[in-house]
Coordinates of C-alpha atoms in Angstrom, one line a residue:
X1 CA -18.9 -5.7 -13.0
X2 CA -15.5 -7.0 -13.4
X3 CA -14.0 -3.9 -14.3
X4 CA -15.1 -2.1 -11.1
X5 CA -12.5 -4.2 -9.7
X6 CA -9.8 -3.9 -11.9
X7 CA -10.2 -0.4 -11.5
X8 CA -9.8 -0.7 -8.0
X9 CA -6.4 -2.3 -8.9
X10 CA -5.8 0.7 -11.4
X11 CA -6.0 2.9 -7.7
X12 CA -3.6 0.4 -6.1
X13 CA -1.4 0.9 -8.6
X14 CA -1.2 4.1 -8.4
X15 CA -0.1 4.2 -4.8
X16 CA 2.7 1.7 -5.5
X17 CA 3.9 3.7 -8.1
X18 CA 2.7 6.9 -6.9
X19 CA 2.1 8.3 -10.3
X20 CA -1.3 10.4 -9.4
X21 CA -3.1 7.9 -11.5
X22 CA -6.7 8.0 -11.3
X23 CA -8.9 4.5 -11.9
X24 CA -12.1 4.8 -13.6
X25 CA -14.7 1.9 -13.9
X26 CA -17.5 3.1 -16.5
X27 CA -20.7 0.0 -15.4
X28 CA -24.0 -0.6 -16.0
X29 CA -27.1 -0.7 -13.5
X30 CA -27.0 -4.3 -13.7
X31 CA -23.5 -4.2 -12.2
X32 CA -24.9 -2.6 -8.9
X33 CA -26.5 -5.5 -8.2
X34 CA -23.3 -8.3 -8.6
X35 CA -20.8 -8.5 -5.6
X36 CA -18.1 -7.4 -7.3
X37 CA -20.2 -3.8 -6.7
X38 CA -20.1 -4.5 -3.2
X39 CA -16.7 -5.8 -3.2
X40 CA -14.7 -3.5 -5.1
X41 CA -16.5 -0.1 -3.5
X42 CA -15.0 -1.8 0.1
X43 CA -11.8 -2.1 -0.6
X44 CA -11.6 1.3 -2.1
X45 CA -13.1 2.8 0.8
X46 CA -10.9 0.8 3.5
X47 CA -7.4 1.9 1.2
X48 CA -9.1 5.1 0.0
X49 CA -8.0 4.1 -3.6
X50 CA -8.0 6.8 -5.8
X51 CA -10.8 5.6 -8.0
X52 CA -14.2 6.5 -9.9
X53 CA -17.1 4.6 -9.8
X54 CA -19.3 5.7 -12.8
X55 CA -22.8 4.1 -13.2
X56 CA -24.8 4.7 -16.2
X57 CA -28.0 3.9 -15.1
X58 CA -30.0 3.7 -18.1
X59 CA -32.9 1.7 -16.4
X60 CA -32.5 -1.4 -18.0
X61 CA -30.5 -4.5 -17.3
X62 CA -30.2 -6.5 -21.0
X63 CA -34.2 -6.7 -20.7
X64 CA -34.6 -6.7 -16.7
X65 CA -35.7 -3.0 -15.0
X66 CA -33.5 -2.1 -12.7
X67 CA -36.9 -0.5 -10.6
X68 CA -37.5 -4.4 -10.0
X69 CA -34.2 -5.9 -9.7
X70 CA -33.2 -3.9 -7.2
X71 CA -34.2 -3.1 -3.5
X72 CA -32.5 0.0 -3.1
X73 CA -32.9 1.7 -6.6
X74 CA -30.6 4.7 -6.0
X75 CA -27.0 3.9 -6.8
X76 CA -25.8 7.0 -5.7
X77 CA -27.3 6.9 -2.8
X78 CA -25.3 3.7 -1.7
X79 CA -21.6 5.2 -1.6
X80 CA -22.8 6.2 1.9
X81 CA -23.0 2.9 3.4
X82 CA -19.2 2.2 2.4
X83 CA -18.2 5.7 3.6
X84 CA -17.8 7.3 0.5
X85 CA -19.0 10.2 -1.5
X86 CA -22.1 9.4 -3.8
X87 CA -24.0 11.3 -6.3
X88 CA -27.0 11.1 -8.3
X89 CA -26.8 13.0 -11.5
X90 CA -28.8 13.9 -15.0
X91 CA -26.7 11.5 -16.9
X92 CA -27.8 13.9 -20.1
X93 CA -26.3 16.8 -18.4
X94 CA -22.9 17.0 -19.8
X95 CA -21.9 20.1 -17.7
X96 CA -22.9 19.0 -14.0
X97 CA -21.1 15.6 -14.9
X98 CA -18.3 17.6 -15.7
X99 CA -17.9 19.6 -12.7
X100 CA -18.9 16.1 -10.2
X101 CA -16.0 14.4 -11.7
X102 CA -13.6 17.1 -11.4
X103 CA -14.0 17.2 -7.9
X104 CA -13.8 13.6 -7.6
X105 CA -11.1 13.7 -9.2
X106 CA -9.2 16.3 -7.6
X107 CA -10.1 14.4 -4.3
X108 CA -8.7 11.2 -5.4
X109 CA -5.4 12.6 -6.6
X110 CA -5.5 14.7 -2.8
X111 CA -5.2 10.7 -1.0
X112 CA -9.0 11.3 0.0
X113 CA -10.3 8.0 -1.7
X114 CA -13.2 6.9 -3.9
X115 CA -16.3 8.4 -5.7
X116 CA -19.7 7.0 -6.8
X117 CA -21.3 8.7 -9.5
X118 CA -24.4 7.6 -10.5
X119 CA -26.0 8.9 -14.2
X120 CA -29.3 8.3 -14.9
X121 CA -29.9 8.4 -18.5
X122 CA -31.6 5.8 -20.6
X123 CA -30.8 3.1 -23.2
X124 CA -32.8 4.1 -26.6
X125 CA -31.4 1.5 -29.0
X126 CA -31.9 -2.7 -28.4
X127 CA -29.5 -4.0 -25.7
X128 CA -28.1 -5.9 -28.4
X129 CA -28.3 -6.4 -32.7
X130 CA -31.8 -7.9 -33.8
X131 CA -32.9 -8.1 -30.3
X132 CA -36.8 -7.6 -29.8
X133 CA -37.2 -4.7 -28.2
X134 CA -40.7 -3.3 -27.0
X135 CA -42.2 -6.4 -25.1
X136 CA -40.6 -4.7 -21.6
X137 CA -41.2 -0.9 -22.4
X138 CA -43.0 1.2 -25.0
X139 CA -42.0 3.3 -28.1
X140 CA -43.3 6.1 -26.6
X141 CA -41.3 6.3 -23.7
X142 CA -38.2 5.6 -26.0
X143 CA -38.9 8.6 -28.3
X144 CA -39.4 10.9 -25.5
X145 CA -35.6 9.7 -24.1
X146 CA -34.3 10.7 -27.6
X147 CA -35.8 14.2 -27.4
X148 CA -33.4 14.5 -24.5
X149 CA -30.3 13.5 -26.2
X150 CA -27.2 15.2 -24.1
X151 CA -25.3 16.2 -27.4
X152 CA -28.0 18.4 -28.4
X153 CA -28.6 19.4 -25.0
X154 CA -25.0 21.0 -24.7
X155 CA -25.2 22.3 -28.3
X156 CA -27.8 24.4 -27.2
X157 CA -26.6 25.6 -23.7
X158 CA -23.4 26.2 -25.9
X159 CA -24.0 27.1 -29.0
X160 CA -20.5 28.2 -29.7
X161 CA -19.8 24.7 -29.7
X162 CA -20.9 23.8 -32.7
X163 CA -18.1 24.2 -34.8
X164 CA -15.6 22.2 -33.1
X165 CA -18.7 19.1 -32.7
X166 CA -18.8 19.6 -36.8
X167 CA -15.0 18.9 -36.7
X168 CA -15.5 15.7 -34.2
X169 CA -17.7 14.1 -36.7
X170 CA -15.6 15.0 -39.9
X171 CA -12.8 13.2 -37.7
X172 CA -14.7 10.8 -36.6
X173 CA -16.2 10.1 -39.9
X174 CA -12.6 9.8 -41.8
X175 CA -11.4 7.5 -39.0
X176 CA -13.8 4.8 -39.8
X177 CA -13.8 5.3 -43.5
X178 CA -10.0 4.9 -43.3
X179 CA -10.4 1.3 -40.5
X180 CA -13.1 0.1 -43.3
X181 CA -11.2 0.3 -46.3
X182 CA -7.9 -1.1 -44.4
X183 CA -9.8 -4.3 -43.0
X184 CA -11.4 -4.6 -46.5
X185 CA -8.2 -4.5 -48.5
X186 CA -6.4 -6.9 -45.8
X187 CA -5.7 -10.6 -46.7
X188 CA -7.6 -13.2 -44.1
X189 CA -5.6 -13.9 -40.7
X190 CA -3.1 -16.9 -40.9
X191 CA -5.0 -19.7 -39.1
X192 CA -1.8 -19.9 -36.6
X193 CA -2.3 -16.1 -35.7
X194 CA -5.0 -17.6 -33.7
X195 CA -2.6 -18.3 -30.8
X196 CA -1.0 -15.4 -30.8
X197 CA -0.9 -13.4 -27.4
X198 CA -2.0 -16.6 -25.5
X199 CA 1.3 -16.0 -23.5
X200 CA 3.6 -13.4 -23.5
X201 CA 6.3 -13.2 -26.4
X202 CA 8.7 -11.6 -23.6
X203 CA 8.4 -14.9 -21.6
X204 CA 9.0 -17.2 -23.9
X205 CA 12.4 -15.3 -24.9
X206 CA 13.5 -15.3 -21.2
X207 CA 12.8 -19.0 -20.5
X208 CA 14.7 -19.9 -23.4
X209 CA 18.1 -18.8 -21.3
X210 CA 17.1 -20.6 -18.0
X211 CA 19.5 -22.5 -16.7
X212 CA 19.2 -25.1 -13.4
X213 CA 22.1 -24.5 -10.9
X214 CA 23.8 -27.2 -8.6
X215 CA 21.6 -27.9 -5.6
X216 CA 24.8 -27.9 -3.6
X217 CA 24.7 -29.1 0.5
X218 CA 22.9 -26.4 2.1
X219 CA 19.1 -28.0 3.6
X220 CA 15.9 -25.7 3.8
X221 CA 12.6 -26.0 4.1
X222 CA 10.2 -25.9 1.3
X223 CA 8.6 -22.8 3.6
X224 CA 12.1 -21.5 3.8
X225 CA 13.3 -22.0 0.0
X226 CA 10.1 -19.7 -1.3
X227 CA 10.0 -16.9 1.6
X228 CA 14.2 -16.5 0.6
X229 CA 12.6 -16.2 -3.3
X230 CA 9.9 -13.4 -2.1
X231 CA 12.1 -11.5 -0.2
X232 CA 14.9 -11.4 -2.6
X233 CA 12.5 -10.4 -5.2
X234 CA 10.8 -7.8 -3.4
X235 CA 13.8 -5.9 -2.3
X236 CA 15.0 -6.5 -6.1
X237 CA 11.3 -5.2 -7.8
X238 CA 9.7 -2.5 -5.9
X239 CA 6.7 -3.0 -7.8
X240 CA 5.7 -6.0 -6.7
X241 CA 3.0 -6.1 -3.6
X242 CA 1.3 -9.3 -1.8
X243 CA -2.5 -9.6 -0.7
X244 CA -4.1 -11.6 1.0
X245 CA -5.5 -12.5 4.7
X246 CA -3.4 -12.3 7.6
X247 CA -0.3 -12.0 5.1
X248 CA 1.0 -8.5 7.1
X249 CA 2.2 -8.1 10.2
X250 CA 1.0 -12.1 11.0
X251 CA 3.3 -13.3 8.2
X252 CA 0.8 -15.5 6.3
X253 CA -1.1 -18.8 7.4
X254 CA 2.1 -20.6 6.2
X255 CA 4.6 -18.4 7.0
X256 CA 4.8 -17.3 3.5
X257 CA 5.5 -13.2 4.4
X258 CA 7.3 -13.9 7.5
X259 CA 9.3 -10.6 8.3
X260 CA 8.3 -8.7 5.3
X261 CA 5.4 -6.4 6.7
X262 CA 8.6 -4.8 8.4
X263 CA 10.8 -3.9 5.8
X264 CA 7.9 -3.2 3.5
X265 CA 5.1 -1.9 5.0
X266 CA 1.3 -2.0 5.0
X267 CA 0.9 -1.0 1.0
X268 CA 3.2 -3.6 0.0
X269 CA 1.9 -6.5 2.3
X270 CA -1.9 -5.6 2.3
X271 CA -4.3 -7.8 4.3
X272 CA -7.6 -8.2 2.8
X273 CA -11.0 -8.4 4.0
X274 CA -12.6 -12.2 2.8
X275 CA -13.6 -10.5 -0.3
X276 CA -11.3 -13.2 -3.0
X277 CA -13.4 -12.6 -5.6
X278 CA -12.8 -8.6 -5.0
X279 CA -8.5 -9.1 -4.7
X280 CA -8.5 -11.0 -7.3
X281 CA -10.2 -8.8 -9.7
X282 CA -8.1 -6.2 -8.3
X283 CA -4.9 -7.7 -9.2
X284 CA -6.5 -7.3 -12.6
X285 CA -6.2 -4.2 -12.9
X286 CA -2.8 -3.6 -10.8
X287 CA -1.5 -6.2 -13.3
X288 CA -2.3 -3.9 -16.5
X289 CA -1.4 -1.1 -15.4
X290 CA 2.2 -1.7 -14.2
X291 CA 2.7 -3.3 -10.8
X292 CA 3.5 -6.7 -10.2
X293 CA 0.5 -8.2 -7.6
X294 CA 0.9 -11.6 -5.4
X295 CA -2.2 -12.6 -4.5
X296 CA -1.7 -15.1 -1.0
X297 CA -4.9 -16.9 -0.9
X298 CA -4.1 -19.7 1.6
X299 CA -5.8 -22.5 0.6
X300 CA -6.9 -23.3 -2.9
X301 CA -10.6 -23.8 -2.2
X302 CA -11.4 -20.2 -1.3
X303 CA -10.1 -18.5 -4.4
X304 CA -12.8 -20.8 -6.1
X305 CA -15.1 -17.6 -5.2
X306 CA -13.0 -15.5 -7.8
X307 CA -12.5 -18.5 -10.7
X308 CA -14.4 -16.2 -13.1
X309 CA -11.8 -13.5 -12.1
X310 CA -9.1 -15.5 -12.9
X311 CA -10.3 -17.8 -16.2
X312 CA -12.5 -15.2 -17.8
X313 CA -10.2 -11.8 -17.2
X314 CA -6.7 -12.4 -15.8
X315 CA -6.1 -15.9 -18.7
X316 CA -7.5 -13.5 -21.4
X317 CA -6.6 -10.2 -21.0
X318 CA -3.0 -10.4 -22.9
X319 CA -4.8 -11.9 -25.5
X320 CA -7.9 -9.7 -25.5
X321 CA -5.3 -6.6 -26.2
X322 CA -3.2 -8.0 -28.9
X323 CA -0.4 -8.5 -26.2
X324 CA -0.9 -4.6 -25.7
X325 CA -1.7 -5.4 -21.8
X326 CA 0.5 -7.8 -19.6
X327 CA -0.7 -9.7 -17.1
X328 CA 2.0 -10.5 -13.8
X329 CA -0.4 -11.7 -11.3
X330 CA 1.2 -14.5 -9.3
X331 CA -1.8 -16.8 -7.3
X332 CA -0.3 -19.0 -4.6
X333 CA -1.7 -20.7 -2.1
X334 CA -2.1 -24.2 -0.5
X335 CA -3.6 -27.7 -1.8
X336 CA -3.8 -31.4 -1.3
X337 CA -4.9 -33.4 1.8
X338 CA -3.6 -33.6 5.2
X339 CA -3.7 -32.2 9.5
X340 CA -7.2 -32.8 9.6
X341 CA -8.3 -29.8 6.9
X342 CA -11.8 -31.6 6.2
X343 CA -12.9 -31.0 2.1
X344 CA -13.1 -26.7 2.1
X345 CA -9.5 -26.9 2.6
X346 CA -8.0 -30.2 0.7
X347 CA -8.7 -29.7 -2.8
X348 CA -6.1 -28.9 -5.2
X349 CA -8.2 -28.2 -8.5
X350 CA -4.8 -28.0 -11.0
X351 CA -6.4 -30.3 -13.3
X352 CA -9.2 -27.2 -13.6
X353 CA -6.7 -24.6 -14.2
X354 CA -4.7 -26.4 -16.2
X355 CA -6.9 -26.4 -19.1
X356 CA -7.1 -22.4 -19.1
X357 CA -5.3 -20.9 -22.1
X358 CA -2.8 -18.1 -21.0
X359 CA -2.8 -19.0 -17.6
X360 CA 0.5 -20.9 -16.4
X361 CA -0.2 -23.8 -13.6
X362 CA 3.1 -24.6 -11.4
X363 CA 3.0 -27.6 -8.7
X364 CA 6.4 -28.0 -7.7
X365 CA 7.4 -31.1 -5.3
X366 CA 10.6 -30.2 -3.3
X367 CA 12.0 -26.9 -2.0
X368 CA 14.9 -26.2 -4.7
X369 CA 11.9 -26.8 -7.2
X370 CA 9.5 -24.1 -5.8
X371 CA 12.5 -21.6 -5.2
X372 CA 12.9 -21.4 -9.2
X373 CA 9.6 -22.0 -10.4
X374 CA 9.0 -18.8 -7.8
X375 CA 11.7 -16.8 -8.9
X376 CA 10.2 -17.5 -12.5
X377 CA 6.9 -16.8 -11.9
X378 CA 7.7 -13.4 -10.2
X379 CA 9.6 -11.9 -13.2
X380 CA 7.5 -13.6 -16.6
X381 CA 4.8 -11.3 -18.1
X382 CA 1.7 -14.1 -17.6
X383 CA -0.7 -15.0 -14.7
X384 CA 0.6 -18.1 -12.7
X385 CA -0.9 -20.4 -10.0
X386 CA 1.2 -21.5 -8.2
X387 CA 0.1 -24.6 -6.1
X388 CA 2.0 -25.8 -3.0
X389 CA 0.9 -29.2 -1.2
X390 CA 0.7 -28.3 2.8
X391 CA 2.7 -31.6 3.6
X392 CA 5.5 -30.5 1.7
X393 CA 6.0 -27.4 3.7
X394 CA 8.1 -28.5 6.2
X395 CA 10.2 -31.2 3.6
X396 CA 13.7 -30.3 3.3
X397 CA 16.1 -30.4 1.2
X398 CA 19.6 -29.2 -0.8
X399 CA 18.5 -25.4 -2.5
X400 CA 21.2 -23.0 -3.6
X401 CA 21.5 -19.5 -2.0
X402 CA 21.7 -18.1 -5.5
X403 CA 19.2 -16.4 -7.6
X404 CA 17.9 -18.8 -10.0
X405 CA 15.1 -19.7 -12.4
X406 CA 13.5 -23.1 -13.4
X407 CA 11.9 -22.8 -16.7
X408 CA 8.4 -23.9 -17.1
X409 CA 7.1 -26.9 -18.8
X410 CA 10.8 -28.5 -18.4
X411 CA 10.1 -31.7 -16.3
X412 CA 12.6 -33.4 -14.2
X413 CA 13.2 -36.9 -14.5
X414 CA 13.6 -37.8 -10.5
X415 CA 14.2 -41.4 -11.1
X416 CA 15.5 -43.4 -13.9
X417 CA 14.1 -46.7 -14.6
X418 CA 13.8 -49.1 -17.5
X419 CA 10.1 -51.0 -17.3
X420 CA 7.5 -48.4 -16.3
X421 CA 6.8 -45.2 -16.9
X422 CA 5.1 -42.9 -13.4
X423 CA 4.6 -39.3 -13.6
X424 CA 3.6 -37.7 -10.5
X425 CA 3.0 -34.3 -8.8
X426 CA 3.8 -32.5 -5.4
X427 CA 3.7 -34.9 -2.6
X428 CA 3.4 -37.9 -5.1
X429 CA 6.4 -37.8 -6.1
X430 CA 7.7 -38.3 -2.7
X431 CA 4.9 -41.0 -2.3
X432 CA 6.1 -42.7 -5.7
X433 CA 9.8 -42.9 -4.9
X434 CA 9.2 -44.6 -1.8
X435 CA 7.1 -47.8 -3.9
X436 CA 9.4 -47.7 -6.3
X437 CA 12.6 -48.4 -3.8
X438 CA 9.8 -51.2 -2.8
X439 CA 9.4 -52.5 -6.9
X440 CA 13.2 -52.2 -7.1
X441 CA 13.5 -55.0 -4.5
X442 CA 11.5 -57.1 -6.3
X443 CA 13.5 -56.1 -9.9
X444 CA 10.7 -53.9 -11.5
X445 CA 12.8 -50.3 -12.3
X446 CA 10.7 -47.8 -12.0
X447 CA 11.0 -44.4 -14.4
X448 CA 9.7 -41.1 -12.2
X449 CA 8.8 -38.2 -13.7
X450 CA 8.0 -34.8 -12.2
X451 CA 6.2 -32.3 -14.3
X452 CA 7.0 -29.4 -11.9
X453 CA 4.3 -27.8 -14.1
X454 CA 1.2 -28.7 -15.5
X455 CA 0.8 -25.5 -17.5
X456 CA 2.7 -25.7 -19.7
X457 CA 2.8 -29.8 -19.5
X458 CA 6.6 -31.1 -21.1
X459 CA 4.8 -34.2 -22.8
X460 CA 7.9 -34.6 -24.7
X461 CA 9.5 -36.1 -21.5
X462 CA 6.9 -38.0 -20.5
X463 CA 6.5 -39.3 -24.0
X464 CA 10.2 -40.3 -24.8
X465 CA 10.2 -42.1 -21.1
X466 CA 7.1 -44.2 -22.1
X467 CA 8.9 -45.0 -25.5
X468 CA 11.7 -46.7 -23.7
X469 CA 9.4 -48.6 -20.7
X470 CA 6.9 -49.2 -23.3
X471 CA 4.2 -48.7 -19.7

């Protein structure tokens, strides 16, 4: 089901970069029934993304039938009730597939939005190696599916086929003799290779020339120090777009798109339906296919709907492709306690992410802090969350107008101090330096620390400061 989503962001693409892309999201019948189906098939309709929907229905979920797992059994039949086109097809009949998805095709590159296609067709191996196989249908009833195999079904409507299928399968046949004998003859992985593509290679090279400016005299706002980031960027990148809900013309909960929607436009600040799960996955697949998506989603509680978006696509997919696919999906929103927000709106969850592998976790404390870490999070190559405490949104204090970067997982030592060691985050660090101007009264020096990020976490800092303290 995922990928009906990130296909959805393959369509949104496309009308960023208006290239006449087309997404396609190939799915099982067992996908129909998950709410990224639901989801994803929305937002397409409402944006009339130029997308596929292609359902093999071959009547089984792993061991489930799809004739009791679902109320409505026809797939096809349910584009009408998000507006769209649906069809139910032969899935063995090569040629009316053909000519369905040509037309769908034709009207997605014509800005006339989605397709459902549904094929029904049948699964005639085990869902999976050395899986049991006939205690939920018969061997009959598979046999009879082979007899309707749609390779020999369009050698025979077109018999002057068959030499160019005889040439597929030579090709085929010396392309996996050729990937056999290569993996055979290859020495065993280096146990370090096992790392690679966690992160991209490209972001590590451009953190290592970051450099911190002066913080000079001129006072913003926390609010203030990240919109001036997002607008210069957008205006710099034209790829970048922002989601979320009420992040248009309204200018975000927080204030986070104030004025944008106007220079912009509707494409590039996109309000949502309350679908996170479904924006999330899309900014999947805007992500890999080259745009640059912000998702805005408030607070950090409600993008707990999408986590398996995030930790189980957008934290693997660079390393799933060798590095082949980047992933520049920036996740921002609001965390921590305070005005009253009760416990659906308080949590702050950084601990969670920060044990993902190719995701990036920044928590930055102050407003010339969450201008760079921004800026830095809008131009590397891997997924960030970018957590910002709602009582530090109206904190001031000295940012640059510049254009600057703070590399991640490069702490700042806020306060030195010579017989304890505290490392704090976001609002705690302005919590922190207040008892430790109290412990400096009574002679106990206290040594702050700000990790700025917890993904990646600079323990060498925090380590060497605990050396000297020895607390």
């Amino acid at each position: 089901a995922p990928c009906i989503l990130q296909a959805c962001g393959g369509g949104y693409s496309s009308k960023i970069l208006k290239n006449g892309t087309v997404g396609v999201a190939f799915f099982g019948d067992g996908a129909v029934n998950n709410g990224a189906f639901h989801e994803g098939l929305n937002m397409a309709s409402i944006w009339k993304l130029p997308v596929l929907f292609i359902c093999e229905n071959n009547q089984f979920a792993t061991e489930v039938p799809f004739a009791y797992s679902s109320g409505n059994p026809s797939v096809g039949g349910r584009g009408a009730a998000y507006g769209i086109p649906g069809f139910e097809l032969d899935g063995n009949d090569v040629l009316e597939i053909h000519r369905v998805a040509g037309e769908a095709i034709a009207r997605a590159r014509a800005g006339q939005g989605p397709t459902l296609i549904e094929c029904k067709t049948y699964r005639t191996r085990a869902h999976a190696e050395g899986m049991g196989d006939f205690t939920y249908r018969t061997r009959e009833d598979v046999e009879e599916w082979k007899t309707r195999c749609p390779i020999i079904r369009l050698q025979t409507a077109q018999p002057d086929l068959k030499s160019r299928f005889e040439a597929v399968d030579t090709e085929v046949a010396a392309i996996v003799k050729e990937a056999r004998e290569f993996s055979e003859a290859s020495p065993q992985p280096e146990a370090a290779s096992a790392t690679n593509h966690v992160y991209s290679e490209a972001s590590a090279v451009a953190t290592a020339t970051v450099t911190e400016p002066p913080k000079g005299d001129r006072v913003v706002t926390y609010s203030q120090a990240t919109l001036e980031a997002l607008t210069f960027e957008m205006a710099r990148n034209p790829k970048i777009f922002v989601m979320g809900e009420g992040i248009g013309k309204r200018g975000g909960n927080f204030v986070t798109t104030k004025g944008l929607y106007e220079i912009h436009g509707p494409e590039r600040l996109c309000d949502t339906p309350i679908c996170e799960r479904g924006f999330v996955g899309l900014a999947c697949g805007a992500g890999m296919t080259g745009t640059r998506p912000v998702i805005d989603f408030m607070f950090a509680d409600f993008v707990l709907d999408s986590v398996g978006e995030i930790i189980n696509q957008i934290a693997k997919m660079q390393y799933m492709s060798s590095g082949r696919l980047k992933m520049p999906v920036l996740l921002r929103g609001c965390i921590g306690i305070g005005h009253s927000a009760a416990t659906h709106h308080s949590g702050s969850y950084h601990s969670l992410y920060g044990q993902v592998p190719g995701l990036r976790v920044a928590v930055p404390s102050n407003a010339y802090d969450a201008k760079g870490l921004l800026l830095r999070a809008l131009r590397c190559d891997d997924p960030v969350m970018f957590l910002e405490h709602r009582e530090l949104l109206s904190s001031k204090c000295a940012v640059p107008e510049t254009d600057y970067e703070i590399e991640y997982g490069k702490a700042a030592v806020v306060r030195a101090g010579t017989d304890m060691t505290v490392v704090a985050l976001a609002r705690m660090v302005q919590v922190v330096q207040k008892m430790a101007d109290e412990l400096q009264a009574s002679g106990i020096s206290v040594e702050l620390i700000d990790p700025r990020t917890v993904s990646p976490l600079d323990t060498k800092t925090v380590l060497e400061s605990v050396a000297k303290t020895g607390r």
